[in-house]
Amino acid sequence: MKPLRRRQPHPQIPLVSTADVAFLLLIFFLSTAVFGVERGLVLALPATDPAYPGADRIELRLAIEADASMRVDGRVVGIEELRRRLRERGRSGPESTVEVRVHPQAPYAAIVTVLDEVKLAGIRRIAIVPASGGGGS
Amino acid sequence: MTIRRRSHAAHVIPTASMADIAMLLLIFFLSTTFIRSREAMEIQLPGAFAGERARAEQTVRIWLGPAGEVALNDARVARADLPRLLAAKLARNPSLLVVVHADARAPYAELATIIDALKQARSPSVLLATRRAAR
């Protein structure tokens, strides 16, 4: 007598939930993706040996001290006063040159604040000078 | 005489290929995503109103920490090596934009050395990374 063969079910991988899993992963990637965009102040750099603008071409002299205080033409000013003076200068044309003399220990945030105001005033020519002297950048 | 209603076909949105589309999109995201490992450098970016935006694909990033520590593209480097490394990168791709992520508390002297390194490497411009300032 021949032994009866039991019919075995086909081996299968259950794929019913694959679509759900794929969608969940897709939503995760879509929601966590960060598109690389940098935001900031663009400065065009001069050549290695900068031609420092002559003293007669400087129309406004700013200084940033070590304690982040700001001076315009030697006088300590607040941000509102600085903004007003820069806007006045900016109205005379974008070719105005502003000199920013920075103390080596001045915090970077103060420099960005001044550069931000210079850009907002529409002035395109900035000479950044270390307070100890030397060429512009 | 009543008009016999024609039997309408059931309105079904075919969803058979949804799983395939989802899988293809998933593979696309998996293959195009890159996970960036950053050095543990706590950077507080200064705020600015007049920020410009630049696409990040063609950039080289310099990080300047509050104590003057420097990293180039997420790896710490010696300050003396910065001009050479930057020059090599700019020689390979002259259209690279250099982005400086400097801490708001870092002294200007530290930033000045980076700007000098950029000028030595003949970088035409630099983007000083800022966050959007609150009005």
Short mmCIF file of C-alpha atoms in Angstrom, two decimals:
data_model
loop_
_atom_site.label_atom_id
_atom_site.label_comp_id
_atom_site.label_asym_id
_atom_site.label_seq_id
_atom_site.Cartn_x
_atom_site.Cartn_y
_atom_site.Cartn_z
CA MET A 1 0.00 0.00 0.00
CA LYS A 2 1.31 3.40 -1.02
CA PRO A 3 1.47 6.01 1.76
CA LEU A 4 -0.78 8.97 1.05
CA ARG A 5 1.15 12.14 0.36
CA ARG A 6 -0.04 15.11 2.31
CA ARG A 7 -0.42 18.21 0.13
CA GLN A 8 1.88 20.90 1.44
CA PRO A 9 0.93 24.55 1.04
CA HIS A 10 3.15 26.68 -1.23
CA PRO A 11 5.76 28.56 0.75
CA GLN A 12 4.98 32.27 0.56
CA ILE A 13 6.37 35.44 1.98
CA PRO A 14 3.47 37.59 3.19
CA LEU A 15 3.69 40.84 1.21
CA VAL A 16 0.37 42.36 2.16
CA SER A 17 1.89 44.92 4.54
CA THR A 18 4.87 45.82 2.34
CA ALA A 19 3.05 48.77 0.80
CA ASP A 20 2.14 50.11 4.25
CA VAL A 21 5.71 49.78 5.47
CA ALA A 22 7.03 51.45 2.31
CA PHE A 23 4.59 54.33 2.71
CA LEU A 24 5.48 54.80 6.34
CA LEU A 25 9.18 54.92 5.48
CA LEU A 26 8.46 57.28 2.61
CA ILE A 27 6.55 59.66 4.88
CA PHE A 28 9.41 59.49 7.38
CA PHE A 29 12.00 60.42 4.74
CA LEU A 30 9.82 63.17 3.30
CA SER A 31 9.22 64.75 6.67
CA THR A 32 12.81 64.51 7.91
CA ALA A 33 14.56 65.55 4.69
CA VAL A 34 16.37 68.86 4.99
CA PHE A 35 17.24 70.62 1.77
CA GLY A 36 20.69 72.12 1.90
CA VAL A 37 20.36 75.87 1.66
CA GLU A 38 22.87 78.14 3.32
CA ARG A 39 21.81 81.58 4.52
CA GLY A 40 24.10 84.44 5.30
CA LEU A 41 25.98 87.54 4.22
CA VAL A 42 27.98 87.21 1.02
CA LEU A 43 31.21 89.20 0.89
CA ALA A 44 33.32 89.48 -2.25
CA LEU A 45 36.93 89.18 -1.17
CA PRO A 46 39.69 91.35 -2.61
CA ALA A 47 42.85 89.91 -4.14
CA THR A 48 45.67 88.78 -1.85
CA ASP A 49 47.21 92.25 -1.93
CA PRO A 50 44.17 94.49 -1.53
CA ALA A 51 44.18 97.97 -2.90
CA TYR A 52 43.06 99.74 0.23
CA PRO A 53 40.78 102.60 -0.69
CA GLY A 54 42.37 105.94 -0.16
CA ALA A 55 41.47 107.87 2.98
CA ASP A 56 39.69 110.47 0.84
CA ARG A 57 37.29 107.81 -0.50
CA ILE A 58 36.15 106.69 2.96
CA GLU A 59 32.84 108.38 3.62
CA LEU A 60 32.02 106.88 7.00
CA ARG A 61 34.34 105.47 9.62
CA LEU A 62 32.95 102.87 11.99
CA ALA A 63 34.74 101.14 14.82
CA ILE A 64 33.80 98.06 16.81
CA GLU A 65 35.39 97.86 20.25
CA ALA A 66 36.27 94.76 22.26
CA ASP A 67 33.09 95.16 24.34
CA ALA A 68 30.97 95.23 21.12
CA SER A 69 30.27 98.94 21.44
CA MET A 70 30.18 100.85 18.16
CA ARG A 71 31.63 104.21 17.20
CA VAL A 72 30.84 106.37 14.20
CA ASP A 73 33.50 108.96 13.43
CA GLY A 74 34.88 108.46 16.94
CA ARG A 75 31.58 108.89 18.79
CA VAL A 76 29.87 105.96 20.59
CA VAL A 77 26.49 105.23 19.00
CA GLY A 78 23.65 102.80 19.48
CA ILE A 79 22.23 100.58 16.78
CA GLU A 80 19.46 103.06 15.87
CA GLU A 81 21.94 105.91 15.38
CA LEU A 82 24.23 103.63 13.36
CA ARG A 83 21.30 102.58 11.16
CA ARG A 84 20.31 106.18 10.54
CA ARG A 85 23.85 107.26 9.63
CA LEU A 86 24.29 104.30 7.28
CA ARG A 87 20.93 104.87 5.57
CA GLU A 88 21.87 108.52 5.02
CA ARG A 89 25.15 107.44 3.46
CA GLY A 90 23.46 104.69 1.42
CA ARG A 91 21.07 107.22 -0.14
CA SER A 92 24.03 109.07 -1.64
CA GLY A 93 24.79 106.01 -3.79
CA PRO A 94 25.95 102.41 -3.56
CA GLU A 95 29.54 103.43 -4.33
CA SER A 96 29.95 104.93 -0.87
CA THR A 97 32.80 103.28 1.01
CA VAL A 98 32.50 102.49 4.67
CA GLU A 99 35.51 101.64 6.79
CA VAL A 100 34.90 99.24 9.68
CA ARG A 101 37.81 99.18 12.12
CA VAL A 102 37.48 96.10 14.33
CA HIS A 103 39.21 95.38 17.61
CA PRO A 104 40.79 91.88 17.54
CA GLN A 105 38.76 90.84 20.60
CA ALA A 106 35.45 92.21 19.29
CA PRO A 107 32.81 89.44 19.16
CA TYR A 108 31.89 88.15 15.72
CA ALA A 109 28.19 88.88 16.41
CA ALA A 110 28.95 92.62 16.56
CA ILE A 111 30.71 92.49 13.17
CA VAL A 112 27.75 90.67 11.62
CA THR A 113 25.38 93.26 13.10
CA VAL A 114 27.34 96.09 11.48
CA LEU A 115 27.73 94.26 8.14
CA ASP A 116 24.01 93.51 8.20
CA GLU A 117 23.19 97.20 8.67
CA VAL A 118 25.66 98.19 5.96
CA LYS A 119 23.99 95.76 3.52
CA LEU A 120 20.50 96.92 4.49
CA ALA A 121 21.58 100.51 3.85
CA GLY A 122 22.49 99.51 0.29
CA ILE A 123 26.22 100.19 0.68
CA ARG A 124 28.33 97.76 -1.33
CA ARG A 125 31.89 98.82 -0.56
CA ILE A 126 33.19 97.92 2.89
CA ALA A 127 36.76 98.03 4.13
CA ILE A 128 37.26 95.84 7.20
CA VAL A 129 40.42 96.85 9.01
CA PRO A 130 41.96 95.35 12.15
CA ALA A 131 42.11 98.00 14.87
CA SER A 132 45.89 97.56 15.12
CA GLY A 133 46.20 98.84 11.55
CA GLY A 134 47.04 97.16 8.27
CA GLY A 135 45.24 96.63 4.98
CA GLY A 136 41.55 96.30 4.37
CA SER A 137 39.64 93.14 3.53
CA MET B 1 -42.92 52.37 -19.69
CA THR B 2 -40.06 52.67 -17.28
CA ILE B 3 -36.59 53.11 -18.65
CA ARG B 4 -34.35 50.39 -17.49
CA ARG B 5 -31.33 51.59 -15.70
CA ARG B 6 -28.06 50.52 -17.16
CA SER B 7 -25.88 48.91 -14.60
CA HIS B 8 -22.96 51.24 -13.85
CA ALA B 9 -19.48 49.97 -13.44
CA ALA B 10 -18.15 50.40 -9.92
CA HIS B 11 -15.93 53.50 -9.45
CA VAL B 12 -12.60 52.20 -8.34
CA ILE B 13 -9.30 53.98 -8.15
CA PRO B 14 -6.67 51.50 -9.26
CA THR B 15 -4.22 51.15 -6.42
CA ALA B 16 -2.39 48.08 -7.58
CA SER B 17 0.75 50.03 -8.54
CA MET B 18 0.80 52.21 -5.40
CA ALA B 19 3.17 49.88 -3.60
CA ASP B 20 5.55 49.91 -6.57
CA ILE B 21 5.54 53.71 -6.71
CA ALA B 22 6.08 53.94 -2.96
CA MET B 23 8.96 51.49 -3.17
CA LEU B 24 10.57 53.40 -6.04
CA LEU B 25 10.29 56.69 -4.14
CA LEU B 26 11.65 55.02 -1.05
CA ILE B 27 14.65 53.67 -2.95
CA PHE B 28 15.19 57.14 -4.41
CA PHE B 29 15.22 58.76 -0.97
CA LEU B 30 17.39 56.04 0.51
CA SER B 31 19.95 56.35 -2.25
CA THR B 32 20.06 60.16 -2.37
CA THR B 33 20.05 60.88 1.37
CA PHE B 34 23.40 61.37 3.00
CA ILE B 35 23.77 61.55 6.71
CA ARG B 36 26.26 64.14 7.81
CA SER B 37 28.25 63.56 10.94
CA ARG B 38 29.26 66.80 12.57
CA GLU B 39 31.97 67.35 15.03
CA ALA B 40 30.68 68.16 18.47
CA MET B 41 31.18 71.91 18.07
CA GLU B 42 28.55 74.09 19.64
CA ILE B 43 28.02 76.92 17.19
CA GLN B 44 25.66 79.80 17.92
CA LEU B 45 25.21 81.61 14.64
CA PRO B 46 24.69 85.38 14.82
CA GLY B 47 21.40 86.79 13.58
CA ALA B 48 21.03 89.00 10.49
CA PHE B 49 18.17 90.51 8.51
CA ALA B 50 19.91 90.87 5.15
CA GLY B 51 20.65 87.20 4.58
CA GLU B 52 21.11 85.79 1.10
CA ARG B 53 20.44 82.18 0.27
CA ALA B 54 22.81 79.83 -1.53
CA ARG B 55 22.39 76.20 -2.58
CA ALA B 56 24.49 73.96 -0.37
CA GLU B 57 25.66 71.43 -2.96
CA GLN B 58 28.55 73.52 -4.24
CA THR B 59 29.86 74.72 -0.90
CA VAL B 60 32.76 74.07 1.39
CA ARG B 61 32.06 74.73 5.04
CA ILE B 62 34.41 76.12 7.63
CA TRP B 63 33.38 75.96 11.27
CA LEU B 64 34.80 78.31 13.86
CA GLY B 65 34.03 77.51 17.47
CA PRO B 66 33.83 80.01 20.35
CA ALA B 67 37.34 79.10 21.52
CA GLY B 68 38.81 79.42 18.03
CA GLU B 69 38.72 75.74 17.06
CA VAL B 70 38.44 75.21 13.30
CA ALA B 71 36.80 72.44 11.29
CA LEU B 72 36.65 72.04 7.53
CA ASN B 73 33.67 70.13 6.19
CA ASP B 74 32.93 68.55 9.57
CA ALA B 75 36.48 67.42 10.32
CA ARG B 76 38.80 69.36 12.60
CA VAL B 77 41.89 70.74 10.95
CA ALA B 78 44.95 72.64 12.07
CA ARG B 79 44.67 76.34 11.29
CA ALA B 80 48.01 76.25 9.47
CA ASP B 81 46.67 73.63 7.04
CA LEU B 82 43.57 75.63 6.13
CA PRO B 83 44.99 77.67 3.18
CA ARG B 84 46.49 74.54 1.57
CA LEU B 85 43.31 72.46 1.99
CA LEU B 86 41.10 75.27 0.71
CA ALA B 87 43.35 75.93 -2.26
CA ALA B 88 43.20 72.23 -3.20
CA LYS B 89 39.40 72.23 -3.03
CA LEU B 90 39.09 75.46 -5.03
CA ALA B 91 41.55 74.17 -7.64
CA ARG B 92 39.34 71.11 -8.18
CA ASN B 93 36.16 73.19 -8.35
CA PRO B 94 36.63 76.97 -8.77
CA SER B 95 32.88 77.61 -8.46
CA LEU B 96 32.85 76.40 -4.85
CA LEU B 97 31.35 78.86 -2.40
CA VAL B 98 33.06 78.97 0.98
CA VAL B 99 30.63 79.20 3.89
CA VAL B 100 31.96 80.22 7.30
CA HIS B 101 29.86 79.05 10.25
CA ALA B 102 31.45 81.10 12.97
CA ASP B 103 30.22 81.28 16.54
CA ALA B 104 28.73 84.62 17.57
CA ARG B 105 31.11 84.73 20.57
CA ALA B 106 34.30 84.07 18.59
CA PRO B 107 36.72 87.02 18.59
CA TYR B 108 37.34 88.88 15.35
CA ALA B 109 41.05 87.92 15.38
CA GLU B 110 40.04 84.27 14.82
CA LEU B 111 37.79 85.17 11.90
CA ALA B 112 40.50 87.37 10.40
CA THR B 113 42.88 84.40 10.16
CA ILE B 114 40.19 82.45 8.26
CA ILE B 115 39.58 85.38 5.90
CA ASP B 116 43.36 85.58 5.34
CA ALA B 117 43.42 81.85 4.57
CA LEU B 118 40.59 82.37 2.06
CA LYS B 119 42.46 85.20 0.38
CA GLN B 120 45.61 83.05 0.20
CA ALA B 121 43.55 80.27 -1.39
CA ARG B 122 42.19 82.87 -3.86
CA SER B 123 38.57 82.36 -2.92
CA PRO B 124 36.57 85.03 -4.76
CA SER B 125 33.91 85.35 -2.07
CA VAL B 126 32.73 84.07 1.27
CA LEU B 127 29.32 83.56 2.81
CA LEU B 128 29.16 84.33 6.52
CA ALA B 129 26.43 82.01 7.72
CA THR B 130 23.77 83.64 9.87
CA ARG B 131 20.43 82.71 11.28
CA ARG B 132 17.34 84.80 10.58
CA ALA B 133 17.22 87.53 13.18
CA ALA B 134 13.97 88.01 15.10
CA ARG B 135 12.44 91.43 14.58
#
